[in-house]
Amino acid sequence: MSALYNTPQFIHHGAVDGVTGSCHEYRISDDYAVLIDCGLFQGAEVSASGSAHTPQIGFDIDHIKALIVTHVHIDHVGRIPYLLAAGFTGPVYCSIASATLLPLVLEDAVKMGISRDPALVDAVLARLRRQIVPCEFKHWIDLPALASASPRVRFQPAGHILGSAYIELSHNTALKRGYKTIFSGDLGAPYAPLLPAPKSPYAADEVVIESTYGDRLHDDRRSRIKRLEQTLLHALADNGTVLFPAFSIGRTQELLYELEAIIHRLRGQKIHRQLRWDELQIIVDSPLAARFNAAYEQLKDRWDNEARQRLKQGRHPLSFEQLHTIEHHSQHLDLVQFLKRSRQPAIVIAASGMCEGGRIVNYLKALLDDAAHQVVFVGYQAKGTLGHAIQQYGPVGGYVDIDGERINIKAEIMTLSGYSAHADQAGLIKFVQHMRHKPERVRIVHGDSAAKQTLQAAFLSLRINAMIAS
């Protein structure tokens, strides 16, 4: 048994050169470490010029005693099947809601990226379920034992998606008892739909913090909803289809929640002469999103007070009258062609959020070259993704290549930049600044270079010691 380190070591296996592939090794002795997340790289970060050539596990895991999951987005959990295949047999700690959602996410990830063999998929999920340890928020949980170290973990609500958490790790070092490190995971924006806002921790020795929007500020929620309403009024004026590329978990549910609110408030009023708000069809074209909607419904006791009040009023934010779900692939293909021919007004929400595969691609191939339609981005588009290319070239009349076919972009491309499930610069700073006992060091991860540098400068201006992790 090796001696405890004086201070813990951080080895980052992702989300240091960009915003994907989150995987952070936290080592407290030569033969004891835990992983915080184990996510897939996406976009340019999987290309030859990016930060990872392959998504597999490229580091030693013999000393990894546990995996701790902050939340179930694929860029935080997508490498878990590879971790299991590499021989990891330790516990997988996550929040109670994440324990319900994680098998759904990884079932889809295995089918899309590894194999559709039902026996293999079932074997991976069975093994995962044996290793999952569901954890209640705000309760300390003992990690696998290490003599004299007393390692523990505690999950605190992060407000990013259902079940998302920031992580508090407490253990002894060679120099200090109760050394505490916090991993932010992805922190949510304040007043996000359905979820309580994150609260700052009391104290920490070190903080590892995301920086996705470390260089910008979001609109407040009231302004954001108004902008969504105004965007829809503009987009639907010519009776086209409005496409929302959105991840199946988190963003889809937020969009539905706020669309239901707009329709409820404006029921009976006209969008234009031929269309009322309560006649507008909302289509979720994603079997996975439908499963997540059902899981969100099952976990509604973990919604915030506002959402639970709507339920008491008899409203159903994720299953309202105008909402239709497309399950079968044949139905999906028929709908794409119907909307292409008819230009019937509708809102379509489909994955993936960065347009990297999924059903959204078929909509884009069919509708991008028609000025009657709109594509509205409400989430971060990583460099190298189709979504980023559309966002970049669409407004200047450019084109994109989809499945080897050149598609001219005539549809209107719109971005609701304030519509994010991530905290902005003010929220990230507040997370640290409002701690009663400030950390000795803040390590910045999970952001583009400009975002990380801007956030670091903001921390330093407040005399908070911050460094960009490498």
Coordinates of C-alpha atoms in Angstrom, one line a residue:
M1 CA 0.0 0.0 0.0
S2 CA 1.6 3.3 -1.1
A3 CA 1.6 6.4 1.1
L4 CA -1.0 9.1 0.7
Y5 CA 0.1 12.1 -1.4
N6 CA 0.6 15.5 0.2
T7 CA -2.0 16.9 -2.2
P8 CA -4.1 15.0 -4.7
Q9 CA -3.1 14.7 -8.4
F10 CA -5.3 15.5 -11.3
I11 CA -5.0 13.7 -14.6
H12 CA -7.4 14.8 -17.3
H13 CA -8.4 12.3 -19.9
G14 CA -10.7 14.7 -21.7
A15 CA -12.5 18.0 -21.7
V16 CA -9.3 20.0 -21.4
D17 CA -8.8 21.0 -25.1
G18 CA -12.5 21.5 -25.7
V19 CA -16.0 20.8 -24.3
T20 CA -16.4 17.0 -24.8
G21 CA -14.9 13.8 -23.5
S22 CA -15.1 14.7 -19.8
C23 CA -13.0 12.3 -17.8
H24 CA -11.0 13.3 -14.8
E25 CA -8.7 11.0 -12.8
Y26 CA -8.4 12.1 -9.2
R27 CA -5.5 10.2 -7.5
I28 CA -4.7 10.4 -3.8
S29 CA -1.9 7.7 -3.8
D30 CA 0.0 5.6 -6.3
D31 CA -2.5 2.8 -6.1
Y32 CA -5.8 4.7 -5.4
A33 CA -7.8 6.9 -7.8
V34 CA -11.3 7.6 -8.8
L35 CA -12.7 8.7 -12.1
I36 CA -15.1 11.6 -12.4
D37 CA -17.1 11.0 -15.6
C38 CA -16.1 9.0 -18.6
G39 CA -17.5 10.7 -21.7
L40 CA -17.2 10.5 -25.5
F41 CA -15.4 13.0 -27.6
Q42 CA -17.4 14.7 -30.3
G43 CA -17.0 16.9 -33.3
A44 CA -13.5 18.1 -34.2
E45 CA -12.2 16.6 -30.9
V46 CA -12.3 13.1 -32.5
S47 CA -10.5 14.2 -35.7
A48 CA -6.8 13.8 -36.3
S49 CA -6.4 17.5 -35.4
G50 CA -8.5 17.3 -32.2
S51 CA -7.8 16.1 -28.7
A52 CA -8.6 12.4 -29.2
H53 CA -8.2 10.0 -32.1
T54 CA -10.4 7.3 -30.7
P55 CA -13.1 7.1 -27.9
Q56 CA -11.6 4.1 -26.3
I57 CA -9.9 4.0 -22.9
G58 CA -6.2 4.9 -23.4
F59 CA -5.0 5.0 -19.8
D60 CA -4.2 2.5 -17.1
I61 CA -7.2 1.6 -14.9
D62 CA -5.7 -0.9 -12.4
H63 CA -5.6 1.7 -9.7
I64 CA -9.1 3.1 -10.5
K65 CA -11.3 2.1 -7.5
A66 CA -14.6 3.8 -8.5
L67 CA -16.3 5.9 -11.2
I68 CA -18.4 8.9 -10.1
V69 CA -20.9 10.2 -12.7
T70 CA -22.0 13.9 -12.5
H71 CA -24.8 13.5 -15.1
V72 CA -25.8 11.3 -18.1
H73 CA -25.0 13.4 -21.1
I74 CA -23.1 11.4 -23.6
D75 CA -20.0 13.6 -23.4
H76 CA -19.8 12.6 -19.7
V77 CA -20.8 8.9 -19.8
G78 CA -20.3 7.7 -23.4
R79 CA -17.0 5.9 -22.8
I80 CA -18.4 3.8 -19.9
P81 CA -19.0 0.7 -22.1
Y82 CA -15.3 0.9 -23.2
L83 CA -14.3 1.3 -19.5
L84 CA -16.3 -1.9 -18.6
A85 CA -14.7 -3.7 -21.6
A86 CA -11.3 -2.7 -20.4
G87 CA -11.9 -4.6 -17.2
F88 CA -13.3 -2.0 -14.7
T89 CA -15.4 -3.8 -12.1
G90 CA -15.6 -1.1 -9.4
P91 CA -18.7 0.8 -8.3
V92 CA -20.4 3.5 -10.4
Y93 CA -21.7 6.2 -8.1
C94 CA -24.4 8.5 -9.4
S95 CA -27.6 10.3 -8.2
I96 CA -30.8 8.4 -7.9
A97 CA -32.3 10.0 -11.0
S98 CA -29.1 9.4 -13.0
A99 CA -29.3 5.7 -12.0
T100 CA -32.6 5.5 -13.8
L101 CA -31.5 7.5 -16.9
L102 CA -27.9 6.1 -17.3
P103 CA -28.9 2.7 -18.7
L104 CA -31.2 4.4 -21.2
V105 CA -28.4 6.6 -22.5
L106 CA -25.9 3.8 -22.7
E107 CA -28.2 1.4 -24.4
D108 CA -28.6 3.9 -27.2
A109 CA -24.8 4.6 -27.2
V110 CA -23.9 0.9 -27.5
K111 CA -26.4 0.4 -30.3
M112 CA -25.2 3.5 -32.2
G113 CA -21.4 3.1 -31.6
I114 CA -20.6 -0.5 -30.8
S115 CA -23.1 -3.2 -31.7
R116 CA -26.8 -3.8 -32.2
D117 CA -26.4 -7.4 -31.1
P118 CA -29.2 -7.7 -28.5
A119 CA -27.2 -10.2 -26.4
L120 CA -24.2 -7.9 -26.2
V121 CA -26.3 -4.9 -25.5
D122 CA -28.1 -6.8 -22.7
A123 CA -24.8 -8.0 -21.3
V124 CA -23.4 -4.5 -21.1
L125 CA -26.5 -3.1 -19.4
A126 CA -26.8 -6.0 -16.9
R127 CA -23.2 -5.5 -15.9
L128 CA -23.7 -1.7 -15.6
R129 CA -26.7 -2.2 -13.4
R130 CA -24.8 -4.5 -11.1
Q131 CA -22.1 -1.8 -10.6
I132 CA -24.4 1.3 -10.2
V133 CA -24.7 2.7 -6.7
P134 CA -27.6 5.2 -6.6
C135 CA -26.9 8.1 -4.1
E136 CA -29.3 10.5 -2.6
F137 CA -28.3 14.2 -2.8
K138 CA -26.7 15.8 0.2
H139 CA -25.6 12.6 1.9
W140 CA -22.0 11.5 2.4
I141 CA -21.2 8.0 0.9
D142 CA -18.1 6.0 1.8
L143 CA -15.9 5.3 -1.2
P144 CA -13.9 2.0 -1.5
A145 CA -11.6 1.9 1.6
L146 CA -8.0 3.2 1.7
A147 CA -6.2 2.9 5.0
S148 CA -6.1 6.2 6.8
A149 CA -7.6 8.2 3.9
S150 CA -11.3 7.8 4.7
P151 CA -12.5 8.8 1.2
R152 CA -16.1 9.9 0.8
V153 CA -18.3 11.5 -1.8
R154 CA -21.4 13.7 -1.7
F155 CA -23.7 14.6 -4.6
Q156 CA -25.3 18.1 -4.7
P157 CA -27.9 19.3 -7.2
A158 CA -26.3 21.0 -10.2
G159 CA -29.4 22.1 -12.1
H160 CA -28.2 21.1 -15.5
I161 CA -30.4 18.1 -16.4
L162 CA -32.5 15.8 -14.2
G163 CA -30.2 14.0 -11.8
S164 CA -27.2 16.2 -12.5
A165 CA -24.8 16.9 -9.6
Y166 CA -21.7 18.5 -8.6
I167 CA -19.4 16.3 -6.7
E168 CA -17.8 16.9 -3.3
L169 CA -14.9 14.6 -2.5
S170 CA -13.5 14.4 1.1
H171 CA -10.4 12.4 2.2
N172 CA -7.3 12.7 4.3
T173 CA -3.9 13.5 2.7
A174 CA -0.4 13.2 4.1
L175 CA -0.7 16.8 5.4
K176 CA -4.4 17.4 6.1
R177 CA -7.4 15.6 7.4
G178 CA -10.7 16.2 5.5
Y179 CA -9.2 17.6 2.3
K180 CA -12.1 18.6 0.1
T181 CA -12.2 18.8 -3.7
I182 CA -15.2 19.8 -5.8
F183 CA -15.9 18.8 -9.4
S184 CA -18.6 21.0 -10.9
G185 CA -19.7 18.7 -13.7
D186 CA -21.9 20.9 -15.8
L187 CA -23.6 23.6 -13.8
G188 CA -27.1 24.7 -14.7
A189 CA -28.3 28.1 -15.6
P190 CA -30.4 29.8 -12.8
Y191 CA -34.1 29.4 -13.1
A192 CA -33.8 26.5 -15.7
P193 CA -37.1 24.8 -16.3
L194 CA -38.0 21.8 -14.1
L195 CA -34.9 21.9 -11.9
P196 CA -33.8 23.7 -8.8
A197 CA -30.9 26.1 -9.3
P198 CA -27.5 24.9 -7.9
K199 CA -26.3 26.4 -4.6
S200 CA -22.7 27.2 -3.9
P201 CA -20.9 24.7 -1.6
Y202 CA -19.7 25.8 1.8
A203 CA -16.0 25.2 1.4
A204 CA -13.3 23.4 -0.6
D205 CA -9.6 23.2 -0.9
E206 CA -9.8 22.9 -4.7
V207 CA -12.5 23.3 -7.3
V208 CA -12.5 21.8 -10.8
I209 CA -15.0 23.9 -12.8
E210 CA -16.5 23.8 -16.3
S211 CA -16.2 26.9 -18.6
T212 CA -18.5 26.2 -21.5
Y213 CA -19.9 29.8 -21.4
G214 CA -17.1 31.3 -19.4
D215 CA -16.9 34.2 -21.8
R216 CA -20.5 35.3 -22.0
L217 CA -23.7 36.1 -20.2
H218 CA -27.2 34.7 -20.8
D219 CA -30.5 36.4 -21.0
D220 CA -32.7 36.1 -17.9
R221 CA -35.4 33.5 -18.2
R222 CA -38.3 35.9 -18.9
S223 CA -36.4 37.5 -21.7
R224 CA -35.4 34.0 -23.0
I225 CA -39.1 32.8 -23.2
K226 CA -40.1 36.1 -24.9
R227 CA -37.4 35.6 -27.5
L228 CA -38.6 32.0 -28.1
E229 CA -42.1 33.3 -28.6
Q230 CA -41.0 36.0 -31.0
T231 CA -38.8 33.6 -32.9
L232 CA -41.7 31.2 -33.4
L233 CA -44.0 34.1 -34.5
H234 CA -41.4 35.1 -37.1
A235 CA -40.6 31.5 -38.1
L236 CA -44.2 30.4 -38.6
A237 CA -45.3 33.4 -40.5
D238 CA -44.7 31.6 -43.8
N239 CA -46.2 28.3 -42.6
G240 CA -42.9 26.4 -42.8
T241 CA -41.4 23.8 -40.4
V242 CA -39.3 25.0 -37.5
L243 CA -36.5 22.5 -36.7
F244 CA -35.0 22.4 -33.2
P245 CA -31.9 20.1 -33.1
A246 CA -31.9 19.1 -29.4
F247 CA -30.4 16.4 -27.3
S248 CA -32.9 13.8 -26.2
I249 CA -32.3 14.4 -22.5
G250 CA -32.4 17.8 -20.9
R251 CA -32.8 20.2 -23.8
T252 CA -35.9 18.5 -25.3
Q253 CA -37.7 18.5 -21.9
E254 CA -36.8 22.2 -21.3
L255 CA -38.1 23.1 -24.8
L256 CA -41.4 21.2 -24.2
Y257 CA -41.8 22.8 -20.8
E258 CA -41.5 26.3 -22.2
L259 CA -43.5 25.6 -25.4
E260 CA -46.4 24.3 -23.2
A261 CA -46.2 27.5 -21.2
I262 CA -46.4 29.7 -24.3
I263 CA -49.4 27.7 -25.7
H264 CA -51.2 27.7 -22.4
R265 CA -50.8 31.5 -22.0
L266 CA -51.7 32.3 -25.6
R267 CA -54.4 29.6 -26.2
G268 CA -57.0 30.9 -28.6
Q269 CA -54.8 33.7 -29.9
K270 CA -53.5 33.7 -33.5
I271 CA -50.0 33.2 -34.7
H272 CA -51.2 34.5 -38.0
R273 CA -54.5 34.6 -39.9
Q274 CA -54.7 30.9 -40.6
L275 CA -53.2 29.4 -37.4
R276 CA -53.9 29.7 -33.6
W277 CA -51.4 28.7 -30.9
D278 CA -53.5 25.8 -29.7
E279 CA -53.6 24.4 -33.3
L280 CA -49.8 24.3 -33.6
Q281 CA -48.4 20.8 -33.8
I282 CA -45.3 20.0 -31.6
I283 CA -43.5 16.9 -32.8
V284 CA -40.8 15.0 -30.9
D285 CA -39.2 12.7 -33.4
S286 CA -37.0 10.6 -31.2
P287 CA -37.9 7.3 -29.5
L288 CA -35.1 8.0 -27.0
A289 CA -36.5 11.4 -26.2
A290 CA -39.9 9.8 -25.6
R291 CA -38.3 7.4 -23.2
F292 CA -36.6 10.2 -21.4
N293 CA -39.9 12.1 -21.2
A294 CA -41.5 9.1 -19.6
A295 CA -38.5 8.9 -17.1
Y296 CA -38.8 12.6 -16.3
E297 CA -42.5 12.0 -15.6
Q298 CA -41.7 9.1 -13.3
L299 CA -39.2 11.3 -11.4
K300 CA -41.5 14.3 -11.1
D301 CA -41.0 14.4 -7.3
R302 CA -37.6 15.7 -8.2
W303 CA -38.9 18.6 -10.3
D304 CA -38.7 22.1 -8.8
N305 CA -41.6 23.9 -7.1
E306 CA -42.8 25.7 -10.2
A307 CA -43.1 22.6 -12.2
R308 CA -44.9 20.7 -9.5
Q309 CA -47.4 23.6 -9.2
R310 CA -48.2 23.3 -12.8
L311 CA -49.0 19.6 -12.3
K312 CA -51.3 20.5 -9.4
Q313 CA -53.2 22.9 -11.8
G314 CA -53.9 19.9 -14.1
R315 CA -51.3 20.9 -16.7
H316 CA -48.9 18.4 -18.2
P317 CA -45.6 20.2 -19.3
L318 CA -44.2 17.1 -21.0
S319 CA -47.4 15.5 -22.4
F320 CA -49.7 18.2 -23.5
E321 CA -52.5 18.0 -26.1
Q322 CA -50.5 19.4 -29.1
L323 CA -47.5 17.1 -28.5
H324 CA -47.0 14.2 -30.8
T325 CA -44.2 11.6 -30.6
I326 CA -42.9 9.7 -33.6
E327 CA -41.7 6.2 -32.7
H328 CA -41.1 4.1 -35.8
H329 CA -38.5 4.8 -38.4
S330 CA -41.0 4.4 -41.3
Q331 CA -43.3 7.0 -39.7
H332 CA -40.3 9.3 -39.4
L333 CA -39.4 9.0 -43.1
D334 CA -43.0 9.6 -44.1
L335 CA -43.2 12.7 -41.9
V336 CA -40.0 14.1 -43.4
Q337 CA -41.4 13.8 -46.9
F338 CA -44.8 15.1 -45.9
L339 CA -43.4 18.3 -44.4
K340 CA -41.1 18.7 -47.5
R341 CA -44.2 18.5 -49.8
S342 CA -46.8 20.3 -47.8
R343 CA -44.8 23.0 -45.9
Q344 CA -47.4 22.5 -43.1
P345 CA -46.6 24.6 -40.1
A346 CA -45.1 22.5 -37.3
I347 CA -42.3 22.5 -34.7
V348 CA -40.1 19.5 -34.9
I349 CA -37.7 18.6 -32.1
A350 CA -35.2 15.9 -33.0
A351 CA -31.8 14.6 -32.0
S352 CA -28.9 15.0 -32.1
G353 CA -28.4 18.4 -30.6
M354 CA -25.2 19.0 -32.7
C355 CA -26.7 17.4 -35.8
E356 CA -24.2 14.6 -35.6
G357 CA -26.3 11.6 -36.7
G358 CA -29.9 10.9 -35.5
R359 CA -33.2 11.7 -37.2
I360 CA -32.5 15.5 -37.4
V361 CA -30.1 14.7 -40.3
N362 CA -32.9 13.5 -42.5
Y363 CA -34.9 16.7 -41.8
L364 CA -31.9 18.8 -42.7
K365 CA -31.3 16.9 -45.9
A366 CA -34.9 17.4 -46.9
L367 CA -35.6 21.0 -45.7
L368 CA -32.4 23.0 -45.6
D369 CA -32.6 24.1 -49.2
D370 CA -36.1 25.6 -48.8
A371 CA -36.5 29.1 -47.6
A372 CA -39.9 28.3 -46.1
H373 CA -38.2 26.5 -43.2
Q374 CA -36.2 27.5 -40.2
V375 CA -33.5 25.8 -38.1
V376 CA -33.3 27.1 -34.5
F377 CA -30.2 26.2 -32.5
V378 CA -30.7 26.4 -28.7
G379 CA -27.5 24.6 -27.6
Y380 CA -23.8 24.7 -27.9
Q381 CA -22.4 23.6 -31.3
A382 CA -18.9 22.1 -31.0
K383 CA -16.4 22.8 -33.8
G384 CA -16.3 20.1 -36.4
T385 CA -20.0 19.2 -36.0
L386 CA -22.6 19.6 -38.7
G387 CA -24.5 21.9 -36.4
H388 CA -21.6 24.2 -36.1
A389 CA -21.1 24.2 -39.9
I390 CA -24.8 25.1 -40.5
Q391 CA -24.6 27.8 -37.9
Q392 CA -21.5 29.2 -39.5
Y393 CA -22.4 29.0 -43.2
G394 CA -26.1 29.3 -43.2
P395 CA -26.4 33.0 -42.5
V396 CA -24.1 33.8 -45.4
G397 CA -25.9 31.7 -48.0
G398 CA -23.4 28.8 -47.9
Y399 CA -23.8 25.1 -48.0
V400 CA -22.9 21.9 -46.1
D401 CA -22.2 18.4 -47.1
I402 CA -24.5 15.7 -45.7
D403 CA -23.8 12.1 -46.5
G404 CA -21.7 13.1 -49.4
E405 CA -24.4 15.4 -50.9
R406 CA -24.0 19.2 -51.2
I407 CA -27.0 20.9 -49.6
N408 CA -27.4 24.7 -50.2
I409 CA -28.7 26.4 -47.1
K410 CA -31.7 28.5 -48.0
A411 CA -33.6 27.9 -44.8
E412 CA -33.3 30.6 -42.2
I413 CA -30.7 29.7 -39.5
M414 CA -31.4 31.2 -36.1
T415 CA -29.6 30.9 -32.7
L416 CA -31.2 31.5 -29.3
S417 CA -27.8 32.0 -27.6
G418 CA -29.2 32.6 -24.2
Y419 CA -31.1 29.4 -24.2
S420 CA -28.6 27.2 -22.4
A421 CA -28.6 24.6 -19.7
H422 CA -25.1 25.7 -18.7
A423 CA -24.3 28.4 -16.3
D424 CA -22.8 31.6 -17.8
Q425 CA -19.8 33.5 -16.6
A426 CA -21.7 35.1 -13.8
G427 CA -23.1 31.8 -12.6
L428 CA -19.7 30.1 -12.7
I429 CA -18.1 32.9 -10.7
K430 CA -20.9 33.0 -8.3
F431 CA -20.5 29.3 -7.6
V432 CA -17.0 29.9 -6.3
Q433 CA -17.4 33.5 -5.0
H434 CA -20.3 32.6 -2.7
M435 CA -18.4 29.8 -0.9
R436 CA -17.9 30.7 2.8
H437 CA -14.4 29.4 2.6
K438 CA -12.7 30.0 -0.7
P439 CA -10.6 27.3 -2.4
E440 CA -6.9 27.6 -2.6
R441 CA -7.1 26.8 -6.3
V442 CA -9.6 26.7 -9.1
R443 CA -8.9 24.4 -12.1
I444 CA -10.7 25.4 -15.3
V445 CA -11.8 22.6 -17.7
H446 CA -14.6 21.9 -20.3
G447 CA -14.4 25.0 -22.6
D448 CA -12.9 26.4 -25.7
S449 CA -9.6 28.3 -25.2
A450 CA -11.3 31.8 -25.3
A451 CA -13.9 30.8 -22.7
K452 CA -11.3 29.3 -20.4
Q453 CA -9.0 32.3 -20.7
T454 CA -11.7 34.8 -20.1
L455 CA -13.0 33.0 -17.1
Q456 CA -9.5 32.7 -15.6
A457 CA -9.0 36.4 -16.0
A458 CA -12.4 37.1 -14.3
F459 CA -11.4 34.9 -11.3
L460 CA -8.0 36.4 -11.1
S461 CA -9.5 39.9 -11.0
L462 CA -11.4 38.8 -7.9
R463 CA -8.2 37.5 -6.4
I464 CA -9.3 33.9 -6.7
N465 CA -6.4 31.7 -7.8
A466 CA -7.4 30.1 -11.1
M467 CA -5.5 28.0 -13.6
I468 CA -6.3 26.4 -16.9
A469 CA -6.0 22.6 -16.5
S470 CA -3.8 20.7 -19.0

